[in-house]
Amino acid sequence: MRTRFVLIQTSHAGNVGGVARAMKVMGFDDLVLVQPRWANVLRREETIQRASGANDVLAQARIVDTLDEALEGMSHLCATAMTPRDFGPPTRAPREHFTELLGAGDPPSGVAFLFGSERFGMRNEDVYRCHVALSIPTAPTFGSLNLAAAVQLIAYDWRQALGGFGAPPVVAERPQADAQALGGMLDHLERALVAVDFLDPEAPKKLMPRLNQLFNRAAPSDEEIHILRGVAKAMLQAAEKAKR
């Protein structure tokens, strides 16, 4: 299933770059601009800066003169509109619509998401030719979304509906140090505590057994044991220097 994002009469170059970035992080790369304000918008410095590495999306983006050209090959058209129209396609929340669209027996071969200009949104005649008007649920008292932010939300919901991406692999935990390594560290630490006069060897009470239990609960790795031994070494060196 092809996915295309169509920007109609976009006026801010930075938004084009932001849209490219929003698309790329969700795995989409088909971007078409209809009559943007700047003929060279894909090469403008602000566009490239806001794309933040999504240069490949900009490199293959197309600029066309008409919406018909932009929609070539697309079979399901999704307008984006904050305000429901009295006439035209039904207004739906993205997730709700995507669930029904993909649950149908014959899903479309290509889906296009249409976004109007920053100042005026989509024209009625462009909305009317779409199958649905997607309205992103926002706070009732303030629903103003930046163009790139709106694309990001739609792209995310659409990607999730398509199956999403797996979560990043969890970094493998380092194996717990064995009892011998832990015991050696505790002996080293005990000598250091005595050297700095924190532990009285004549009256140790239960300090070292308590520390032993503490480190058993912490389950330090070999690397962490090395760090603690480094601390003990530094304590011993400091104590030796203080005696000179």
Short mmCIF file of N, CA and C in Angstrom, two decimals, residues 104-244:
data_model
loop_
_atom_site.label_atom_id
_atom_site.label_comp_id
_atom_site.label_asym_id
_atom_site.label_seq_id
_atom_site.Cartn_x
_atom_site.Cartn_y
_atom_site.Cartn_z
N ALA A 104 -11.31 -3.37 6.32
CA ALA A 104 -12.18 -3.68 5.18
C ALA A 104 -11.58 -4.82 4.37
N GLY A 105 -12.43 -5.51 3.64
CA GLY A 105 -11.97 -6.66 2.87
C GLY A 105 -11.04 -6.28 1.73
N ASP A 106 -11.18 -5.11 1.17
CA ASP A 106 -10.39 -4.70 0.02
C ASP A 106 -9.73 -3.36 0.30
N PRO A 107 -8.60 -3.36 0.99
CA PRO A 107 -7.94 -2.09 1.34
C PRO A 107 -7.46 -1.37 0.09
N PRO A 108 -7.33 -0.05 0.15
CA PRO A 108 -6.93 0.73 -1.02
C PRO A 108 -5.48 0.45 -1.41
N SER A 109 -5.18 0.70 -2.67
CA SER A 109 -3.80 0.50 -3.15
C SER A 109 -2.90 1.67 -2.80
N GLY A 110 -3.49 2.83 -2.59
CA GLY A 110 -2.69 4.00 -2.25
C GLY A 110 -3.50 4.97 -1.41
N VAL A 111 -2.89 5.49 -0.35
CA VAL A 111 -3.56 6.43 0.55
C VAL A 111 -2.80 7.76 0.52
N ALA A 112 -3.53 8.84 0.32
CA ALA A 112 -2.93 10.18 0.30
C ALA A 112 -3.50 11.00 1.45
N PHE A 113 -2.62 11.71 2.15
CA PHE A 113 -3.03 12.61 3.21
C PHE A 113 -2.79 14.03 2.72
N LEU A 114 -3.85 14.83 2.71
CA LEU A 114 -3.80 16.18 2.15
C LEU A 114 -3.80 17.21 3.27
N PHE A 115 -2.89 18.18 3.15
CA PHE A 115 -2.78 19.25 4.15
C PHE A 115 -2.81 20.59 3.42
N GLY A 116 -3.65 21.50 3.92
CA GLY A 116 -3.79 22.80 3.29
C GLY A 116 -2.73 23.79 3.74
N SER A 117 -2.87 25.02 3.30
CA SER A 117 -1.91 26.06 3.64
C SER A 117 -1.98 26.38 5.13
N GLU A 118 -0.89 26.94 5.64
CA GLU A 118 -0.81 27.24 7.07
C GLU A 118 -1.86 28.25 7.50
N ARG A 119 -2.17 29.21 6.67
CA ARG A 119 -3.08 30.29 7.05
C ARG A 119 -4.55 29.93 6.88
N PHE A 120 -4.87 29.21 5.81
CA PHE A 120 -6.28 29.01 5.47
C PHE A 120 -6.75 27.56 5.52
N GLY A 121 -5.82 26.63 5.74
CA GLY A 121 -6.22 25.24 5.73
C GLY A 121 -6.59 24.77 4.34
N MET A 122 -7.44 23.79 4.26
CA MET A 122 -7.83 23.24 2.95
C MET A 122 -9.06 23.96 2.40
N ARG A 123 -9.07 24.15 1.10
CA ARG A 123 -10.24 24.73 0.44
C ARG A 123 -11.37 23.71 0.44
N ASN A 124 -12.60 24.20 0.48
CA ASN A 124 -13.74 23.30 0.49
C ASN A 124 -13.73 22.35 -0.70
N GLU A 125 -13.42 22.87 -1.89
CA GLU A 125 -13.46 22.02 -3.07
C GLU A 125 -12.45 20.88 -3.01
N ASP A 126 -11.33 21.12 -2.30
CA ASP A 126 -10.34 20.04 -2.15
C ASP A 126 -10.80 19.02 -1.11
N VAL A 127 -11.46 19.51 -0.07
CA VAL A 127 -11.99 18.60 0.95
C VAL A 127 -13.09 17.73 0.36
N TYR A 128 -13.94 18.32 -0.48
CA TYR A 128 -15.08 17.59 -1.01
C TYR A 128 -14.69 16.39 -1.86
N ARG A 129 -13.54 16.44 -2.46
CA ARG A 129 -13.15 15.32 -3.31
C ARG A 129 -12.53 14.16 -2.52
N CYS A 130 -12.39 14.32 -1.21
CA CYS A 130 -11.77 13.30 -0.37
C CYS A 130 -12.81 12.33 0.19
N HIS A 131 -12.34 11.19 0.62
CA HIS A 131 -13.22 10.17 1.19
C HIS A 131 -13.53 10.44 2.66
N VAL A 132 -12.62 11.14 3.33
CA VAL A 132 -12.80 11.41 4.76
C VAL A 132 -12.04 12.69 5.10
N ALA A 133 -12.52 13.37 6.13
CA ALA A 133 -11.80 14.51 6.68
C ALA A 133 -11.30 14.11 8.06
N LEU A 134 -10.00 14.01 8.21
CA LEU A 134 -9.42 13.60 9.48
C LEU A 134 -9.27 14.81 10.40
N SER A 135 -9.76 14.66 11.61
CA SER A 135 -9.64 15.72 12.60
C SER A 135 -8.91 15.16 13.81
N ILE A 136 -7.73 15.70 14.10
CA ILE A 136 -6.93 15.22 15.22
C ILE A 136 -7.56 15.68 16.53
N PRO A 137 -7.90 14.76 17.43
CA PRO A 137 -8.50 15.17 18.71
C PRO A 137 -7.54 16.04 19.51
N THR A 138 -7.98 17.23 19.84
CA THR A 138 -7.16 18.16 20.62
C THR A 138 -8.00 18.75 21.75
N ALA A 139 -7.37 19.58 22.57
CA ALA A 139 -8.11 20.26 23.63
C ALA A 139 -9.21 21.11 23.01
N PRO A 140 -10.42 21.06 23.55
CA PRO A 140 -11.54 21.80 22.95
C PRO A 140 -11.30 23.30 22.83
N THR A 141 -10.49 23.85 23.74
CA THR A 141 -10.29 25.30 23.74
C THR A 141 -9.11 25.76 22.91
N PHE A 142 -8.29 24.82 22.44
CA PHE A 142 -7.14 25.22 21.63
C PHE A 142 -6.68 24.04 20.79
N GLY A 143 -7.00 24.11 19.51
CA GLY A 143 -6.67 22.99 18.62
C GLY A 143 -5.71 23.37 17.51
N SER A 144 -4.99 24.47 17.68
CA SER A 144 -4.09 24.94 16.62
C SER A 144 -2.82 24.11 16.59
N LEU A 145 -2.58 23.44 15.47
CA LEU A 145 -1.41 22.60 15.32
C LEU A 145 -0.51 23.14 14.21
N ASN A 146 0.78 23.16 14.46
CA ASN A 146 1.74 23.45 13.40
C ASN A 146 1.62 22.37 12.32
N LEU A 147 1.89 22.74 11.08
CA LEU A 147 1.74 21.80 9.96
C LEU A 147 2.57 20.55 10.17
N ALA A 148 3.84 20.71 10.50
CA ALA A 148 4.71 19.55 10.69
C ALA A 148 4.23 18.68 11.85
N ALA A 149 3.71 19.33 12.91
CA ALA A 149 3.19 18.57 14.06
C ALA A 149 1.97 17.75 13.65
N ALA A 150 1.11 18.34 12.84
CA ALA A 150 -0.08 17.61 12.37
C ALA A 150 0.33 16.42 11.52
N VAL A 151 1.30 16.62 10.64
CA VAL A 151 1.79 15.51 9.81
C VAL A 151 2.38 14.42 10.69
N GLN A 152 3.13 14.83 11.73
CA GLN A 152 3.73 13.84 12.62
C GLN A 152 2.67 12.97 13.29
N LEU A 153 1.60 13.59 13.76
CA LEU A 153 0.56 12.83 14.44
C LEU A 153 -0.17 11.88 13.49
N ILE A 154 -0.49 12.38 12.31
CA ILE A 154 -1.16 11.52 11.32
C ILE A 154 -0.24 10.38 10.90
N ALA A 155 1.03 10.70 10.66
CA ALA A 155 1.99 9.68 10.23
C ALA A 155 2.17 8.62 11.30
N TYR A 156 2.20 9.05 12.56
CA TYR A 156 2.36 8.09 13.66
C TYR A 156 1.15 7.15 13.74
N ASP A 157 -0.04 7.72 13.73
CA ASP A 157 -1.25 6.88 13.82
C ASP A 157 -1.35 5.93 12.63
N TRP A 158 -0.98 6.42 11.46
CA TRP A 158 -1.05 5.57 10.26
C TRP A 158 -0.01 4.45 10.35
N ARG A 159 1.19 4.77 10.79
CA ARG A 159 2.21 3.74 10.93
C ARG A 159 1.79 2.69 11.95
N GLN A 160 1.20 3.13 13.06
CA GLN A 160 0.72 2.19 14.07
C GLN A 160 -0.36 1.28 13.49
N ALA A 161 -1.25 1.87 12.69
CA ALA A 161 -2.31 1.08 12.08
C ALA A 161 -1.75 0.04 11.12
N LEU A 162 -0.64 0.37 10.49
CA LEU A 162 0.00 -0.56 9.54
C LEU A 162 0.83 -1.64 10.24
N GLY A 163 0.94 -1.54 11.54
CA GLY A 163 1.69 -2.55 12.28
C GLY A 163 2.80 -1.98 13.14
N GLY A 164 3.17 -0.74 12.86
CA GLY A 164 4.16 -0.07 13.70
C GLY A 164 5.55 -0.65 13.56
N PHE A 165 6.45 -0.09 14.33
CA PHE A 165 7.82 -0.57 14.40
C PHE A 165 8.04 -1.20 15.76
N GLY A 166 8.90 -2.18 15.81
CA GLY A 166 9.22 -2.80 17.09
C GLY A 166 9.98 -1.83 17.98
N ALA A 167 9.83 -2.00 19.27
CA ALA A 167 10.58 -1.16 20.21
C ALA A 167 12.06 -1.44 20.08
N PRO A 168 12.90 -0.44 20.33
CA PRO A 168 14.35 -0.67 20.25
C PRO A 168 14.76 -1.81 21.16
N PRO A 169 15.73 -2.61 20.73
CA PRO A 169 16.15 -3.74 21.57
C PRO A 169 16.69 -3.26 22.91
N VAL A 170 16.32 -3.98 23.94
CA VAL A 170 16.79 -3.64 25.29
C VAL A 170 18.27 -3.98 25.39
N VAL A 171 19.05 -3.07 25.91
CA VAL A 171 20.47 -3.34 26.10
C VAL A 171 20.62 -4.50 27.08
N ALA A 172 21.39 -5.48 26.67
CA ALA A 172 21.55 -6.66 27.52
C ALA A 172 22.18 -6.28 28.84
N GLU A 173 21.61 -6.78 29.91
CA GLU A 173 22.16 -6.48 31.23
C GLU A 173 23.48 -7.21 31.41
N ARG A 174 24.43 -6.54 32.05
CA ARG A 174 25.72 -7.16 32.30
C ARG A 174 25.53 -8.23 33.38
N PRO A 175 26.21 -9.34 33.22
CA PRO A 175 26.04 -10.41 34.21
C PRO A 175 26.52 -9.98 35.59
N GLN A 176 25.86 -10.50 36.59
CA GLN A 176 26.21 -10.19 37.97
C GLN A 176 27.59 -10.76 38.30
N ALA A 177 28.38 -9.98 39.04
CA ALA A 177 29.69 -10.45 39.47
C ALA A 177 29.54 -11.67 40.38
N ASP A 178 30.51 -12.57 40.33
CA ASP A 178 30.40 -13.77 41.18
C ASP A 178 30.80 -13.46 42.62
N ALA A 179 30.59 -14.43 43.48
CA ALA A 179 30.82 -14.23 44.92
C ALA A 179 32.28 -13.94 45.22
N GLN A 180 33.18 -14.53 44.46
CA GLN A 180 34.61 -14.30 44.70
C GLN A 180 34.97 -12.84 44.42
N ALA A 181 34.45 -12.28 43.31
CA ALA A 181 34.73 -10.89 42.97
C ALA A 181 34.14 -9.95 44.01
N LEU A 182 32.92 -10.27 44.46
CA LEU A 182 32.28 -9.45 45.48
C LEU A 182 33.05 -9.50 46.79
N GLY A 183 33.50 -10.70 47.17
CA GLY A 183 34.26 -10.83 48.40
C GLY A 183 35.57 -10.06 48.35
N GLY A 184 36.25 -10.13 47.20
CA GLY A 184 37.50 -9.39 47.07
C GLY A 184 37.29 -7.89 47.17
N MET A 185 36.21 -7.41 46.59
CA MET A 185 35.91 -5.98 46.68
C MET A 185 35.62 -5.58 48.12
N LEU A 186 34.89 -6.41 48.85
CA LEU A 186 34.56 -6.09 50.23
C LEU A 186 35.82 -6.06 51.10
N ASP A 187 36.74 -6.97 50.85
CA ASP A 187 38.00 -6.94 51.60
C ASP A 187 38.77 -5.66 51.30
N HIS A 188 38.80 -5.28 50.04
CA HIS A 188 39.48 -4.05 49.63
C HIS A 188 38.82 -2.84 50.28
N LEU A 189 37.50 -2.82 50.28
CA LEU A 189 36.76 -1.71 50.85
C LEU A 189 36.95 -1.65 52.36
N GLU A 190 37.03 -2.81 52.99
CA GLU A 190 37.23 -2.84 54.45
C GLU A 190 38.57 -2.19 54.80
N ARG A 191 39.63 -2.53 54.06
CA ARG A 191 40.94 -1.94 54.33
C ARG A 191 40.89 -0.41 54.15
N ALA A 192 40.13 0.03 53.13
CA ALA A 192 40.02 1.46 52.87
C ALA A 192 39.26 2.16 53.99
N LEU A 193 38.21 1.54 54.48
CA LEU A 193 37.42 2.15 55.56
C LEU A 193 38.22 2.24 56.84
N VAL A 194 39.06 1.26 57.07
CA VAL A 194 39.94 1.32 58.25
C VAL A 194 40.96 2.44 58.08
N ALA A 195 41.50 2.56 56.86
CA ALA A 195 42.54 3.56 56.60
C ALA A 195 42.03 4.98 56.79
N VAL A 196 40.77 5.21 56.50
CA VAL A 196 40.22 6.58 56.65
C VAL A 196 39.52 6.76 57.99
N ASP A 197 39.73 5.80 58.89
CA ASP A 197 39.19 5.87 60.25
C ASP A 197 37.67 5.86 60.30
N PHE A 198 37.04 5.24 59.31
CA PHE A 198 35.59 5.08 59.36
C PHE A 198 35.24 3.79 60.10
N LEU A 199 36.10 2.79 59.96
CA LEU A 199 35.85 1.48 60.58
C LEU A 199 36.94 1.21 61.62
N ASP A 200 36.51 0.92 62.83
CA ASP A 200 37.43 0.55 63.90
C ASP A 200 37.59 -0.96 63.89
N PRO A 201 38.77 -1.47 63.51
CA PRO A 201 38.92 -2.93 63.44
C PRO A 201 38.78 -3.63 64.79
N GLU A 202 38.93 -2.87 65.86
CA GLU A 202 38.76 -3.47 67.20
C GLU A 202 37.29 -3.56 67.59
N ALA A 203 36.47 -2.76 66.96
CA ALA A 203 35.03 -2.79 67.25
C ALA A 203 34.24 -2.61 65.95
N PRO A 204 34.34 -3.59 65.07
CA PRO A 204 33.72 -3.44 63.73
C PRO A 204 32.20 -3.52 63.74
N LYS A 205 31.66 -4.03 64.83
CA LYS A 205 30.21 -4.25 64.91
C LYS A 205 29.74 -5.07 63.70
N LYS A 206 28.68 -4.62 63.03
CA LYS A 206 28.17 -5.40 61.90
C LYS A 206 28.26 -4.63 60.59
N LEU A 207 29.23 -3.71 60.53
CA LEU A 207 29.33 -2.88 59.33
C LEU A 207 29.55 -3.71 58.07
N MET A 208 30.57 -4.57 58.08
CA MET A 208 30.90 -5.30 56.85
C MET A 208 29.81 -6.32 56.47
N PRO A 209 29.23 -7.05 57.43
CA PRO A 209 28.10 -7.91 57.04
C PRO A 209 26.93 -7.12 56.45
N ARG A 210 26.69 -5.93 56.99
CA ARG A 210 25.60 -5.11 56.44
C ARG A 210 25.93 -4.66 55.01
N LEU A 211 27.20 -4.27 54.81
CA LEU A 211 27.61 -3.89 53.45
C LEU A 211 27.54 -5.08 52.51
N ASN A 212 27.88 -6.25 53.02
CA ASN A 212 27.78 -7.46 52.21
C ASN A 212 26.33 -7.69 51.76
N GLN A 213 25.39 -7.52 52.69
CA GLN A 213 23.98 -7.68 52.33
C GLN A 213 23.53 -6.60 51.35
N LEU A 214 24.02 -5.38 51.55
CA LEU A 214 23.68 -4.29 50.64
C LEU A 214 24.11 -4.61 49.21
N PHE A 215 25.35 -5.07 49.06
CA PHE A 215 25.84 -5.37 47.71
C PHE A 215 25.20 -6.63 47.14
N ASN A 216 24.79 -7.55 47.98
CA ASN A 216 24.05 -8.71 47.48
C ASN A 216 22.73 -8.28 46.85
N ARG A 217 22.05 -7.33 47.51
CA ARG A 217 20.79 -6.83 46.95
C ARG A 217 21.03 -6.03 45.68
N ALA A 218 22.13 -5.29 45.66
CA ALA A 218 22.42 -4.47 44.48
C ALA A 218 22.84 -5.31 43.28
N ALA A 219 23.39 -6.50 43.52
CA ALA A 219 23.83 -7.41 42.45
C ALA A 219 24.73 -6.69 41.45
N PRO A 220 25.85 -6.13 41.90
CA PRO A 220 26.72 -5.39 40.99
C PRO A 220 27.34 -6.28 39.93
N SER A 221 27.61 -5.66 38.77
CA SER A 221 28.29 -6.36 37.68
C SER A 221 29.79 -6.31 37.91
N ASP A 222 30.56 -7.00 37.08
CA ASP A 222 32.01 -6.97 37.18
C ASP A 222 32.54 -5.54 37.01
N GLU A 223 31.93 -4.82 36.06
CA GLU A 223 32.37 -3.44 35.83
C GLU A 223 32.12 -2.58 37.06
N GLU A 224 30.99 -2.78 37.71
CA GLU A 224 30.68 -2.00 38.91
C GLU A 224 31.60 -2.39 40.07
N ILE A 225 31.98 -3.65 40.14
CA ILE A 225 32.94 -4.09 41.14
C ILE A 225 34.27 -3.37 40.94
N HIS A 226 34.68 -3.25 39.68
CA HIS A 226 35.94 -2.56 39.37
C HIS A 226 35.87 -1.10 39.79
N ILE A 227 34.71 -0.48 39.59
CA ILE A 227 34.54 0.92 40.01
C ILE A 227 34.69 1.03 41.53
N LEU A 228 34.04 0.14 42.25
CA LEU A 228 34.10 0.20 43.71
C LEU A 228 35.51 -0.06 44.22
N ARG A 229 36.23 -0.95 43.55
CA ARG A 229 37.60 -1.20 43.96
C ARG A 229 38.48 0.02 43.65
N GLY A 230 38.11 0.73 42.58
CA GLY A 230 38.83 1.97 42.28
C GLY A 230 38.62 3.01 43.36
N VAL A 231 37.39 3.07 43.87
CA VAL A 231 37.09 3.99 44.98
C VAL A 231 37.91 3.60 46.22
N ALA A 232 37.93 2.32 46.52
CA ALA A 232 38.69 1.85 47.68
C ALA A 232 40.18 2.17 47.52
N LYS A 233 40.71 1.98 46.33
CA LYS A 233 42.12 2.28 46.07
C LYS A 233 42.42 3.76 46.29
N ALA A 234 41.52 4.60 45.80
CA ALA A 234 41.71 6.05 45.97
C ALA A 234 41.66 6.43 47.45
N MET A 235 40.79 5.79 48.20
CA MET A 235 40.71 6.06 49.64
C MET A 235 42.01 5.68 50.33
N LEU A 236 42.57 4.53 49.97
CA LEU A 236 43.82 4.10 50.57
C LEU A 236 44.97 5.04 50.22
N GLN A 237 44.99 5.49 48.98
CA GLN A 237 46.05 6.42 48.57
C GLN A 237 45.92 7.75 49.30
N ALA A 238 44.68 8.21 49.46
CA ALA A 238 44.46 9.47 50.18
C ALA A 238 44.88 9.35 51.64
N ALA A 239 44.57 8.22 52.24
CA ALA A 239 44.94 8.00 53.64
C ALA A 239 46.45 7.95 53.80
N GLU A 240 47.13 7.28 52.85
CA GLU A 240 48.59 7.18 52.90
C GLU A 240 49.23 8.55 52.75
N LYS A 241 48.68 9.36 51.83
CA LYS A 241 49.23 10.69 51.61
C LYS A 241 49.03 11.56 52.85
N ALA A 242 47.91 11.40 53.55
CA ALA A 242 47.64 12.21 54.73
C ALA A 242 48.59 11.90 55.87
N LYS A 243 49.17 10.70 55.89
CA LYS A 243 50.07 10.29 56.98
C LYS A 243 51.48 10.83 56.77
N ARG A 244 51.79 11.28 55.55
CA ARG A 244 53.16 11.74 55.29
C ARG A 244 53.43 13.08 55.94
#
